Amino acid sequence: MTFSPADGESLSEEALLAAYGAGDPAAARLLADRLTPLAWRVALRLLGDAAEAEDVAQEAMLRLWRMAPDWEPGRARVSTWLYRVTANLATDRIRARRETGDAAAAEAAVDPAPSAGQSMLDRERVAALKEALAALPERQRTAVVLRHLEGLANPEIAEIMGIGVEAVESLTARGKRTLAARLSERKEDLGYVDGS
Amino acid sequence: MSTDRDGVTQEDLQLDAFFTAARRADARLPAALVDRVAADAARLLPPPPRASRGRRLPLGWLRELGGWPAAAGFVAASIAGLVIGVYAPDAVLQFDPTATPGYDLTDLAPGYGFADLEG
């Protein structure tokens, strides 16, 4: 069985992965097109470094290809699995940075070019948020990124992080409090109105 | 910290502006990355499952006869015949198809006037 690009719109990731596991090369390309952006985006948001995000996304997808023949349908969503692997790989890199004292270099990493329509205030806000996120403990950072930048629901975040929903709520609440405190320090530059 | 009726704090509203800006600022996915990922996928593509036709036993004749249910019935009938032959051989030995008496239609329906039908 082979799939055309038009099929990629209608087929689930699980169906495409099963087809890849059965040796279908067309499914491979469709999955790469659909899932690579997800892995790369979340890696970039967690790491704040474009080059590292590419490495992590490629490694996460590599693990997906290797796991495909053993995939058990109905056990989890492919995207959930990929979020988990990507977040774990990114967390490993963040820890390695801290162990090698390379945090300053990572924070100074060059981001991809901002989009053309981005206002100056937006750019400053994005840069400030990135800096504040980088200072959060890993689990708080992961929870905040998945909840507020990826837009996932708490139960899915709980599954990705292997914790309970209440723990997710606690992590995001604490993370947001820390972010708010850090960003309010620069409220005049960033249009942040201290609501306390 | 001020909170409105929905439990949304002023802090949430302020942070939302930052999150929205970050979502809007999504950088463009490097096209070369997707190509590398697709190349990995092609390199690791599992072999398609081998056609199992070549490994099957030559049981085409069995399918012609009705498949495994028919075979099971045939085996059951054979065993039953064997058991009868071993435990009640007299019933089998006394059976003589040539000794079966002939029948006439009148034996089957004696009250019916077959002679009238002859015209």
PDB file of C-alpha atoms in Angstrom:
ATOM      1  CA  MET A   1       0.000   0.000   0.000  1.00  0.00           C
ATOM      2  CA  THR A   2       1.364   3.442  -0.869  1.00  0.00           C
ATOM      3  CA  PHE A   3       0.034   6.873   0.035  1.00  0.00           C
ATOM      4  CA  SER A   4      -0.164  10.009  -2.040  1.00  0.00           C
ATOM      5  CA  PRO A   5       0.468  13.420  -0.432  1.00  0.00           C
ATOM      6  CA  ALA A   6      -3.296  14.006  -0.493  1.00  0.00           C
ATOM      7  CA  ASP A   7      -3.738  10.928   1.702  1.00  0.00           C
ATOM      8  CA  GLY A   8      -1.456  12.508   4.286  1.00  0.00           C
ATOM      9  CA  GLU A   9      -4.135  15.015   5.186  1.00  0.00           C
ATOM     10  CA  SER A  10      -6.762  12.437   5.995  1.00  0.00           C
ATOM     11  CA  LEU A  11      -4.720   9.634   7.547  1.00  0.00           C
ATOM     12  CA  SER A  12      -3.829   9.629  11.205  1.00  0.00           C
ATOM     13  CA  GLU A  13      -0.225   9.607  12.319  1.00  0.00           C
ATOM     14  CA  GLU A  14      -0.836   6.168  13.802  1.00  0.00           C
ATOM     15  CA  ALA A  15      -1.967   4.797  10.426  1.00  0.00           C
ATOM     16  CA  LEU A  16       1.016   6.351   8.683  1.00  0.00           C
ATOM     17  CA  LEU A  17       3.415   4.950  11.275  1.00  0.00           C
ATOM     18  CA  ALA A  18       1.904   1.481  10.884  1.00  0.00           C
ATOM     19  CA  ALA A  19       2.370   1.800   7.109  1.00  0.00           C
ATOM     20  CA  TYR A  20       5.987   2.891   7.594  1.00  0.00           C
ATOM     21  CA  GLY A  21       6.554  -0.050   9.923  1.00  0.00           C
ATOM     22  CA  ALA A  22       5.254  -2.288   7.133  1.00  0.00           C
ATOM     23  CA  GLY A  23       7.854  -0.874   4.744  1.00  0.00           C
ATOM     24  CA  ASP A  24       5.959   1.892   2.955  1.00  0.00           C
ATOM     25  CA  PRO A  25       8.386   4.635   1.826  1.00  0.00           C
ATOM     26  CA  ALA A  26       5.581   7.094   0.962  1.00  0.00           C
ATOM     27  CA  ALA A  27       4.385   7.003   4.569  1.00  0.00           C
ATOM     28  CA  ALA A  28       7.915   7.901   5.662  1.00  0.00           C
ATOM     29  CA  ARG A  29       7.909  11.168   3.741  1.00  0.00           C
ATOM     30  CA  LEU A  30       4.413  12.094   4.908  1.00  0.00           C
ATOM     31  CA  LEU A  31       5.353  11.463   8.537  1.00  0.00           C
ATOM     32  CA  ALA A  32       8.573  13.438   8.164  1.00  0.00           C
ATOM     33  CA  ASP A  33       6.666  16.399   6.740  1.00  0.00           C
ATOM     34  CA  ARG A  34       4.024  16.267   9.434  1.00  0.00           C
ATOM     35  CA  LEU A  35       6.024  15.503  12.582  1.00  0.00           C
ATOM     36  CA  THR A  36       9.417  17.145  12.074  1.00  0.00           C
ATOM     37  CA  PRO A  37       7.959  20.650  12.631  1.00  0.00           C
ATOM     38  CA  LEU A  38       6.473  19.520  15.937  1.00  0.00           C
ATOM     39  CA  ALA A  39       9.741  18.034  17.218  1.00  0.00           C
ATOM     40  CA  TRP A  40      11.800  20.990  16.023  1.00  0.00           C
ATOM     41  CA  ARG A  41       9.437  23.638  17.409  1.00  0.00           C
ATOM     42  CA  VAL A  42       9.232  22.168  20.909  1.00  0.00           C
ATOM     43  CA  ALA A  43      12.998  21.551  20.972  1.00  0.00           C
ATOM     44  CA  LEU A  44      13.604  25.172  19.967  1.00  0.00           C
ATOM     45  CA  ARG A  45      11.250  26.455  22.642  1.00  0.00           C
ATOM     46  CA  LEU A  46      12.859  24.341  25.338  1.00  0.00           C
ATOM     47  CA  LEU A  47      16.470  24.889  24.309  1.00  0.00           C
ATOM     48  CA  GLY A  48      16.326  28.363  22.786  1.00  0.00           C
ATOM     49  CA  ASP A  49      19.027  27.355  20.340  1.00  0.00           C
ATOM     50  CA  ALA A  50      18.317  26.693  16.664  1.00  0.00           C
ATOM     51  CA  ALA A  51      21.253  24.374  15.945  1.00  0.00           C
ATOM     52  CA  GLU A  52      20.651  22.259  19.033  1.00  0.00           C
ATOM     53  CA  ALA A  53      16.935  22.131  18.248  1.00  0.00           C
ATOM     54  CA  GLU A  54      17.719  20.682  14.813  1.00  0.00           C
ATOM     55  CA  ASP A  55      19.925  17.988  16.334  1.00  0.00           C
ATOM     56  CA  VAL A  56      17.316  17.083  18.937  1.00  0.00           C
ATOM     57  CA  ALA A  57      14.483  16.990  16.388  1.00  0.00           C
ATOM     58  CA  GLN A  58      16.469  14.737  14.054  1.00  0.00           C
ATOM     59  CA  GLU A  59      17.400  12.412  16.923  1.00  0.00           C
ATOM     60  CA  ALA A  60      13.779  12.229  18.132  1.00  0.00           C
ATOM     61  CA  MET A  61      12.582  11.383  14.629  1.00  0.00           C
ATOM     62  CA  LEU A  62      15.364   8.808  14.289  1.00  0.00           C
ATOM     63  CA  ARG A  63      14.009   7.078  17.398  1.00  0.00           C
ATOM     64  CA  LEU A  64      10.532   7.178  15.886  1.00  0.00           C
ATOM     65  CA  TRP A  65      11.742   5.352  12.764  1.00  0.00           C
ATOM     66  CA  ARG A  66      13.509   2.720  14.854  1.00  0.00           C
ATOM     67  CA  MET A  67      10.480   2.188  17.061  1.00  0.00           C
ATOM     68  CA  ALA A  68       7.960   2.000  14.186  1.00  0.00           C
ATOM     69  CA  PRO A  69       7.972  -1.798  13.664  1.00  0.00           C
ATOM     70  CA  ASP A  70       7.192  -2.314  17.372  1.00  0.00           C
ATOM     71  CA  TRP A  71       4.518   0.405  17.628  1.00  0.00           C
ATOM     72  CA  GLU A  72       1.411  -0.828  19.418  1.00  0.00           C
ATOM     73  CA  PRO A  73      -1.716   0.840  17.994  1.00  0.00           C
ATOM     74  CA  GLY A  74      -3.981   2.380  20.612  1.00  0.00           C
ATOM     75  CA  ARG A  75      -1.321   2.580  23.296  1.00  0.00           C
ATOM     76  CA  ALA A  76      -0.599   6.294  22.859  1.00  0.00           C
ATOM     77  CA  ARG A  77      -0.767   9.004  20.240  1.00  0.00           C
ATOM     78  CA  VAL A  78       2.303   9.293  18.051  1.00  0.00           C
ATOM     79  CA  SER A  79       2.503  13.039  18.711  1.00  0.00           C
ATOM     80  CA  THR A  80       2.393  12.425  22.472  1.00  0.00           C
ATOM     81  CA  TRP A  81       5.217   9.905  22.150  1.00  0.00           C
ATOM     82  CA  LEU A  82       7.239  12.363  20.062  1.00  0.00           C
ATOM     83  CA  TYR A  83       6.663  15.223  22.508  1.00  0.00           C
ATOM     84  CA  ARG A  84       7.932  13.011  25.322  1.00  0.00           C
ATOM     85  CA  VAL A  85      11.068  11.884  23.493  1.00  0.00           C
ATOM     86  CA  THR A  86      11.853  15.408  22.291  1.00  0.00           C
ATOM     87  CA  ALA A  87      11.332  16.923  25.741  1.00  0.00           C
ATOM     88  CA  ASN A  88      13.555  14.259  27.312  1.00  0.00           C
ATOM     89  CA  LEU A  89      16.319  14.808  24.763  1.00  0.00           C
ATOM     90  CA  ALA A  90      16.104  18.569  25.263  1.00  0.00           C
ATOM     91  CA  THR A  91      16.192  18.155  29.044  1.00  0.00           C
ATOM     92  CA  ASP A  92      19.319  15.989  28.735  1.00  0.00           C
ATOM     93  CA  ARG A  93      20.992  18.783  26.790  1.00  0.00           C
ATOM     94  CA  ILE A  94      19.951  21.435  29.323  1.00  0.00           C
ATOM     95  CA  ARG A  95      21.415  19.327  32.129  1.00  0.00           C
ATOM     96  CA  ALA A  96      24.605  18.748  30.165  1.00  0.00           C
ATOM     97  CA  ARG A  97      24.946  22.506  29.679  1.00  0.00           C
ATOM     98  CA  ARG A  98      24.610  23.080  33.388  1.00  0.00           C
ATOM     99  CA  GLU A  99      27.137  20.385  34.200  1.00  0.00           C
ATOM    100  CA  THR A 100      29.658  21.830  31.792  1.00  0.00           C
ATOM    101  CA  GLY A 101      28.895  25.419  32.814  1.00  0.00           C
ATOM    102  CA  ASP A 102      27.854  26.261  29.280  1.00  0.00           C
ATOM    103  CA  ALA A 103      24.617  28.037  30.190  1.00  0.00           C
ATOM    104  CA  ALA A 104      25.873  31.480  29.221  1.00  0.00           C
ATOM    105  CA  ALA A 105      26.908  30.254  25.785  1.00  0.00           C
ATOM    106  CA  ALA A 106      23.538  28.612  25.275  1.00  0.00           C
ATOM    107  CA  GLU A 107      21.677  31.758  26.223  1.00  0.00           C
ATOM    108  CA  ALA A 108      23.756  33.726  23.754  1.00  0.00           C
ATOM    109  CA  ALA A 109      22.974  31.279  20.956  1.00  0.00           C
ATOM    110  CA  VAL A 110      21.720  32.860  17.784  1.00  0.00           C
ATOM    111  CA  ASP A 111      18.011  32.448  17.172  1.00  0.00           C
ATOM    112  CA  PRO A 112      16.570  32.045  13.701  1.00  0.00           C
ATOM    113  CA  ALA A 113      15.659  35.300  12.003  1.00  0.00           C
ATOM    114  CA  PRO A 114      12.441  36.806  13.362  1.00  0.00           C
ATOM    115  CA  SER A 115       9.455  36.864  11.071  1.00  0.00           C
ATOM    116  CA  ALA A 116       8.915  39.978   8.959  1.00  0.00           C
ATOM    117  CA  GLY A 117       5.654  40.998  10.606  1.00  0.00           C
ATOM    118  CA  GLN A 118       7.055  40.932  14.126  1.00  0.00           C
ATOM    119  CA  SER A 119       6.923  44.275  15.908  1.00  0.00           C
ATOM    120  CA  MET A 120       9.804  45.623  17.938  1.00  0.00           C
ATOM    121  CA  LEU A 121       7.817  45.161  21.144  1.00  0.00           C
ATOM    122  CA  ASP A 122       7.021  41.565  20.204  1.00  0.00           C
ATOM    123  CA  ARG A 123      10.687  40.855  19.540  1.00  0.00           C
ATOM    124  CA  GLU A 124      11.652  42.257  22.903  1.00  0.00           C
ATOM    125  CA  ARG A 125       8.947  40.270  24.606  1.00  0.00           C
ATOM    126  CA  VAL A 126      10.008  37.065  22.865  1.00  0.00           C
ATOM    127  CA  ALA A 127      13.626  37.612  23.820  1.00  0.00           C
ATOM    128  CA  ALA A 128      12.699  38.404  27.432  1.00  0.00           C
ATOM    129  CA  LEU A 129      10.436  35.359  27.663  1.00  0.00           C
ATOM    130  CA  LYS A 130      13.145  33.123  26.221  1.00  0.00           C
ATOM    131  CA  GLU A 131      15.599  34.392  28.816  1.00  0.00           C
ATOM    132  CA  ALA A 132      13.113  33.956  31.651  1.00  0.00           C
ATOM    133  CA  LEU A 133      12.188  30.441  30.459  1.00  0.00           C
ATOM    134  CA  ALA A 134      15.862  29.458  30.317  1.00  0.00           C
ATOM    135  CA  ALA A 135      16.192  30.341  33.996  1.00  0.00           C
ATOM    136  CA  LEU A 136      13.299  28.089  35.063  1.00  0.00           C
ATOM    137  CA  PRO A 137      13.917  24.614  36.482  1.00  0.00           C
ATOM    138  CA  GLU A 138      13.657  22.034  33.659  1.00  0.00           C
ATOM    139  CA  ARG A 139      10.334  20.526  34.633  1.00  0.00           C
ATOM    140  CA  GLN A 140       8.660  23.883  35.145  1.00  0.00           C
ATOM    141  CA  ARG A 141      10.016  25.019  31.802  1.00  0.00           C
ATOM    142  CA  THR A 142       8.740  21.901  30.045  1.00  0.00           C
ATOM    143  CA  ALA A 143       5.293  22.212  31.616  1.00  0.00           C
ATOM    144  CA  VAL A 144       4.983  25.915  30.760  1.00  0.00           C
ATOM    145  CA  VAL A 145       6.167  25.414  27.170  1.00  0.00           C
ATOM    146  CA  LEU A 146       3.814  22.511  26.550  1.00  0.00           C
ATOM    147  CA  ARG A 147       0.851  24.275  28.160  1.00  0.00           C
ATOM    148  CA  HIS A 148       1.228  27.860  27.026  1.00  0.00           C
ATOM    149  CA  LEU A 149       3.297  27.697  23.833  1.00  0.00           C
ATOM    150  CA  GLU A 150       2.280  24.305  22.432  1.00  0.00           C
ATOM    151  CA  GLY A 151      -1.273  24.709  23.715  1.00  0.00           C
ATOM    152  CA  LEU A 152      -1.611  21.156  25.041  1.00  0.00           C
ATOM    153  CA  ALA A 153      -4.174  20.138  27.655  1.00  0.00           C
ATOM    154  CA  ASN A 154      -2.986  19.222  31.139  1.00  0.00           C
ATOM    155  CA  PRO A 155      -3.857  15.487  30.835  1.00  0.00           C
ATOM    156  CA  GLU A 156      -1.694  15.176  27.703  1.00  0.00           C
ATOM    157  CA  ILE A 157       1.141  17.071  29.384  1.00  0.00           C
ATOM    158  CA  ALA A 158       0.816  14.695  32.331  1.00  0.00           C
ATOM    159  CA  GLU A 159       1.184  11.740  29.950  1.00  0.00           C
ATOM    160  CA  ILE A 160       4.165  13.313  28.210  1.00  0.00           C
ATOM    161  CA  MET A 161       5.954  14.099  31.462  1.00  0.00           C
ATOM    162  CA  GLY A 162       4.921  10.903  33.221  1.00  0.00           C
ATOM    163  CA  ILE A 163       3.324  12.727  36.163  1.00  0.00           C
ATOM    164  CA  GLY A 164      -0.192  13.433  37.423  1.00  0.00           C
ATOM    165  CA  VAL A 165      -2.432  16.251  36.242  1.00  0.00           C
ATOM    166  CA  GLU A 166      -2.205  17.996  39.623  1.00  0.00           C
ATOM    167  CA  ALA A 167       1.566  17.957  39.398  1.00  0.00           C
ATOM    168  CA  VAL A 168       1.324  19.570  35.955  1.00  0.00           C
ATOM    169  CA  GLU A 169      -0.921  22.288  37.346  1.00  0.00           C
ATOM    170  CA  SER A 170       1.518  22.895  40.182  1.00  0.00           C
ATOM    171  CA  LEU A 171       4.515  23.064  37.824  1.00  0.00           C
ATOM    172  CA  THR A 172       2.835  25.504  35.434  1.00  0.00           C
ATOM    173  CA  ALA A 173       1.574  27.698  38.289  1.00  0.00           C
ATOM    174  CA  ARG A 174       5.013  27.906  39.888  1.00  0.00           C
ATOM    175  CA  GLY A 175       6.644  28.438  36.515  1.00  0.00           C
ATOM    176  CA  LYS A 176       4.302  31.268  35.641  1.00  0.00           C
ATOM    177  CA  ARG A 177       4.831  32.953  38.982  1.00  0.00           C
ATOM    178  CA  THR A 178       8.581  32.905  38.446  1.00  0.00           C
ATOM    179  CA  LEU A 179       8.204  34.166  34.878  1.00  0.00           C
ATOM    180  CA  ALA A 180       5.920  36.973  36.011  1.00  0.00           C
ATOM    181  CA  ALA A 181       8.369  38.005  38.709  1.00  0.00           C
ATOM    182  CA  ARG A 182      11.259  38.087  36.255  1.00  0.00           C
ATOM    183  CA  LEU A 183       9.375  39.888  33.517  1.00  0.00           C
ATOM    184  CA  SER A 184       7.938  42.476  35.874  1.00  0.00           C
ATOM    185  CA  GLU A 185      11.502  43.534  36.620  1.00  0.00           C
ATOM    186  CA  ARG A 186      11.602  44.848  33.067  1.00  0.00           C
ATOM    187  CA  LYS A 187       8.034  46.074  32.937  1.00  0.00           C
ATOM    188  CA  GLU A 188       8.835  49.483  31.543  1.00  0.00           C
ATOM    189  CA  ASP A 189      10.686  48.093  28.523  1.00  0.00           C
ATOM    190  CA  LEU A 190       8.206  45.323  27.810  1.00  0.00           C
ATOM    191  CA  GLY A 191       4.838  46.869  28.490  1.00  0.00           C
ATOM    192  CA  TYR A 192       4.394  44.558  31.466  1.00  0.00           C
ATOM    193  CA  VAL A 193       1.977  46.001  33.997  1.00  0.00           C
ATOM    194  CA  ASP A 194       2.609  44.645  37.466  1.00  0.00           C
ATOM    195  CA  GLY A 195      -0.731  43.384  38.683  1.00  0.00           C
ATOM    196  CA  SER A 196       0.300  42.567  42.237  1.00  0.00           C
TER     197      SER A 196
ATOM    198  CA  MET B   1      -2.421  39.998  42.840  1.00  0.00           C
ATOM    199  CA  SER B   2      -5.852  40.952  41.437  1.00  0.00           C
ATOM    200  CA  THR B   3      -8.247  38.297  40.169  1.00  0.00           C
ATOM    201  CA  ASP B   4     -11.343  38.713  38.006  1.00  0.00           C
ATOM    202  CA  ARG B   5     -14.593  36.703  38.195  1.00  0.00           C
ATOM    203  CA  ASP B   6     -13.167  33.879  36.032  1.00  0.00           C
ATOM    204  CA  GLY B   7     -10.183  33.422  38.284  1.00  0.00           C
ATOM    205  CA  VAL B   8      -7.864  34.924  35.690  1.00  0.00           C
ATOM    206  CA  THR B   9      -5.242  36.998  37.377  1.00  0.00           C
ATOM    207  CA  GLN B  10      -3.745  40.179  36.056  1.00  0.00           C
ATOM    208  CA  GLU B  11      -0.494  38.230  36.059  1.00  0.00           C
ATOM    209  CA  ASP B  12      -2.017  35.670  33.640  1.00  0.00           C
ATOM    210  CA  LEU B  13      -3.177  38.402  31.296  1.00  0.00           C
ATOM    211  CA  GLN B  14       0.267  39.984  31.248  1.00  0.00           C
ATOM    212  CA  LEU B  15       2.014  36.687  30.615  1.00  0.00           C
ATOM    213  CA  ASP B  16      -0.432  35.848  27.855  1.00  0.00           C
ATOM    214  CA  ALA B  17       0.893  38.810  25.879  1.00  0.00           C
ATOM    215  CA  PHE B  18       4.361  37.275  26.049  1.00  0.00           C
ATOM    216  CA  PHE B  19       3.161  33.794  25.156  1.00  0.00           C
ATOM    217  CA  THR B  20       1.170  35.181  22.234  1.00  0.00           C
ATOM    218  CA  ALA B  21       4.200  37.078  20.979  1.00  0.00           C
ATOM    219  CA  ALA B  22       6.308  33.899  21.237  1.00  0.00           C
ATOM    220  CA  ARG B  23       3.750  31.832  19.319  1.00  0.00           C
ATOM    221  CA  ARG B  24       3.541  34.493  16.621  1.00  0.00           C
ATOM    222  CA  ALA B  25       7.303  34.618  16.363  1.00  0.00           C
ATOM    223  CA  ASP B  26       7.651  31.000  15.321  1.00  0.00           C
ATOM    224  CA  ALA B  27      10.774  30.735  13.233  1.00  0.00           C
ATOM    225  CA  ARG B  28      10.685  29.014   9.870  1.00  0.00           C
ATOM    226  CA  LEU B  29      11.463  25.309   9.890  1.00  0.00           C
ATOM    227  CA  PRO B  30      14.758  24.645   8.085  1.00  0.00           C
ATOM    228  CA  ALA B  31      13.872  22.730   4.895  1.00  0.00           C
ATOM    229  CA  ALA B  32      17.162  20.844   5.042  1.00  0.00           C
ATOM    230  CA  LEU B  33      16.110  19.367   8.384  1.00  0.00           C
ATOM    231  CA  VAL B  34      13.026  17.732   6.891  1.00  0.00           C
ATOM    232  CA  ASP B  35      15.190  16.355   4.071  1.00  0.00           C
ATOM    233  CA  ARG B  36      17.643  14.871   6.574  1.00  0.00           C
ATOM    234  CA  VAL B  37      14.810  13.351   8.591  1.00  0.00           C
ATOM    235  CA  ALA B  38      13.258  11.879   5.432  1.00  0.00           C
ATOM    236  CA  ALA B  39      16.671  10.473   4.433  1.00  0.00           C
ATOM    237  CA  ASP B  40      16.962   8.796   7.859  1.00  0.00           C
ATOM    238  CA  ALA B  41      13.484   7.364   7.392  1.00  0.00           C
ATOM    239  CA  ALA B  42      14.394   5.944   3.988  1.00  0.00           C
ATOM    240  CA  ARG B  43      17.624   4.440   5.346  1.00  0.00           C
ATOM    241  CA  LEU B  44      15.826   2.764   8.269  1.00  0.00           C
ATOM    242  CA  LEU B  45      12.722   1.732   6.322  1.00  0.00           C
ATOM    243  CA  PRO B  46      11.741  -1.738   7.547  1.00  0.00           C
ATOM    244  CA  PRO B  47      11.562  -4.382   4.806  1.00  0.00           C
ATOM    245  CA  PRO B  48       8.022  -5.124   3.670  1.00  0.00           C
ATOM    246  CA  PRO B  49       6.655  -8.349   5.146  1.00  0.00           C
ATOM    247  CA  ARG B  50       7.477 -11.342   2.932  1.00  0.00           C
ATOM    248  CA  ALA B  51       4.606 -12.825   1.039  1.00  0.00           C
ATOM    249  CA  SER B  52       3.591 -15.897   2.987  1.00  0.00           C
ATOM    250  CA  ARG B  53       2.286 -17.793  -0.052  1.00  0.00           C
ATOM    251  CA  GLY B  54       5.643 -19.487  -0.689  1.00  0.00           C
ATOM    252  CA  ARG B  55       5.883 -20.830   2.847  1.00  0.00           C
ATOM    253  CA  ARG B  56       2.419 -22.364   2.950  1.00  0.00           C
ATOM    254  CA  LEU B  57       1.939 -26.094   2.813  1.00  0.00           C
ATOM    255  CA  PRO B  58       0.489 -27.304  -0.486  1.00  0.00           C
ATOM    256  CA  LEU B  59      -3.052 -27.536   0.842  1.00  0.00           C
ATOM    257  CA  GLY B  60      -4.930 -26.328  -2.212  1.00  0.00           C
ATOM    258  CA  TRP B  61      -6.792 -29.612  -2.435  1.00  0.00           C
ATOM    259  CA  LEU B  62      -8.061 -29.137   1.110  1.00  0.00           C
ATOM    260  CA  ARG B  63      -9.478 -25.741   0.275  1.00  0.00           C
ATOM    261  CA  GLU B  64     -11.199 -27.280  -2.729  1.00  0.00           C
ATOM    262  CA  LEU B  65     -12.931 -29.792  -0.450  1.00  0.00           C
ATOM    263  CA  GLY B  66     -14.232 -27.155   1.940  1.00  0.00           C
ATOM    264  CA  GLY B  67     -11.235 -26.222   4.065  1.00  0.00           C
ATOM    265  CA  TRP B  68     -10.476 -27.194   7.642  1.00  0.00           C
ATOM    266  CA  PRO B  69     -14.156 -27.661   8.706  1.00  0.00           C
ATOM    267  CA  ALA B  70     -14.609 -30.278   6.004  1.00  0.00           C
ATOM    268  CA  ALA B  71     -11.368 -31.975   6.995  1.00  0.00           C
ATOM    269  CA  ALA B  72     -12.471 -32.064  10.638  1.00  0.00           C
ATOM    270  CA  GLY B  73     -15.774 -33.693   9.665  1.00  0.00           C
ATOM    271  CA  PHE B  74     -13.988 -36.235   7.529  1.00  0.00           C
ATOM    272  CA  VAL B  75     -11.603 -37.168  10.351  1.00  0.00           C
ATOM    273  CA  ALA B  76     -14.471 -37.400  12.883  1.00  0.00           C
ATOM    274  CA  ALA B  77     -16.450 -39.706  10.592  1.00  0.00           C
ATOM    275  CA  SER B  78     -13.387 -41.891  10.020  1.00  0.00           C
ATOM    276  CA  ILE B  79     -12.754 -42.216  13.752  1.00  0.00           C
ATOM    277  CA  ALA B  80     -16.411 -43.050  14.370  1.00  0.00           C
ATOM    278  CA  GLY B  81     -16.228 -45.764  11.701  1.00  0.00           C
ATOM    279  CA  LEU B  82     -13.081 -47.191  13.225  1.00  0.00           C
ATOM    280  CA  VAL B  83     -14.596 -47.271  16.708  1.00  0.00           C
ATOM    281  CA  ILE B  84     -17.708 -49.033  15.425  1.00  0.00           C
ATOM    282  CA  GLY B  85     -15.519 -51.511  13.546  1.00  0.00           C
ATOM    283  CA  VAL B  86     -13.473 -52.305  16.658  1.00  0.00           C
ATOM    284  CA  TYR B  87     -16.203 -52.409  19.318  1.00  0.00           C
ATOM    285  CA  ALA B  88     -19.186 -53.695  17.297  1.00  0.00           C
ATOM    286  CA  PRO B  89     -17.711 -55.692  14.428  1.00  0.00           C
ATOM    287  CA  ASP B  90     -20.851 -57.840  14.090  1.00  0.00           C
ATOM    288  CA  ALA B  91     -22.939 -54.882  13.033  1.00  0.00           C
ATOM    289  CA  VAL B  92     -20.461 -54.227  10.278  1.00  0.00           C
ATOM    290  CA  LEU B  93     -19.893 -57.843   9.227  1.00  0.00           C
ATOM    291  CA  GLN B  94     -23.580 -58.631   9.042  1.00  0.00           C
ATOM    292  CA  PHE B  95     -24.242 -55.719   6.812  1.00  0.00           C
ATOM    293  CA  ASP B  96     -24.564 -56.975   3.225  1.00  0.00           C
ATOM    294  CA  PRO B  97     -25.663 -54.424   0.715  1.00  0.00           C
ATOM    295  CA  THR B  98     -26.378 -57.169  -1.861  1.00  0.00           C
ATOM    296  CA  ALA B  99     -28.821 -58.773   0.566  1.00  0.00           C
ATOM    297  CA  THR B 100     -31.026 -55.719   0.683  1.00  0.00           C
ATOM    298  CA  PRO B 101     -34.413 -56.800  -0.553  1.00  0.00           C
ATOM    299  CA  GLY B 102     -35.828 -55.014  -3.522  1.00  0.00           C
ATOM    300  CA  TYR B 103     -38.745 -52.683  -3.089  1.00  0.00           C
ATOM    301  CA  ASP B 104     -41.754 -52.096  -5.225  1.00  0.00           C
ATOM    302  CA  LEU B 105     -43.635 -48.806  -5.266  1.00  0.00           C
ATOM    303  CA  THR B 106     -46.645 -50.562  -3.852  1.00  0.00           C
ATOM    304  CA  ASP B 107     -44.639 -51.488  -0.770  1.00  0.00           C
ATOM    305  CA  LEU B 108     -44.102 -47.850  -0.059  1.00  0.00           C
ATOM    306  CA  ALA B 109     -47.679 -46.719  -0.700  1.00  0.00           C
ATOM    307  CA  PRO B 110     -49.876 -49.799  -0.622  1.00  0.00           C
ATOM    308  CA  GLY B 111     -53.138 -47.837  -0.601  1.00  0.00           C
ATOM    309  CA  TYR B 112     -52.416 -46.029  -3.786  1.00  0.00           C
ATOM    310  CA  GLY B 113     -53.783 -47.463  -6.963  1.00  0.00           C
ATOM    311  CA  PHE B 114     -50.748 -47.453  -9.168  1.00  0.00           C
ATOM    312  CA  ALA B 115     -52.502 -49.750 -11.618  1.00  0.00           C
ATOM    313  CA  ASP B 116     -55.040 -46.999 -12.300  1.00  0.00           C
ATOM    314  CA  LEU B 117     -52.296 -44.740 -13.520  1.00  0.00           C
ATOM    315  CA  GLU B 118     -51.338 -47.048 -16.294  1.00  0.00           C
ATOM    316  CA  GLY B 119     -54.143 -45.774 -18.320  1.00  0.00           C
TER     317      GLY B 119
END
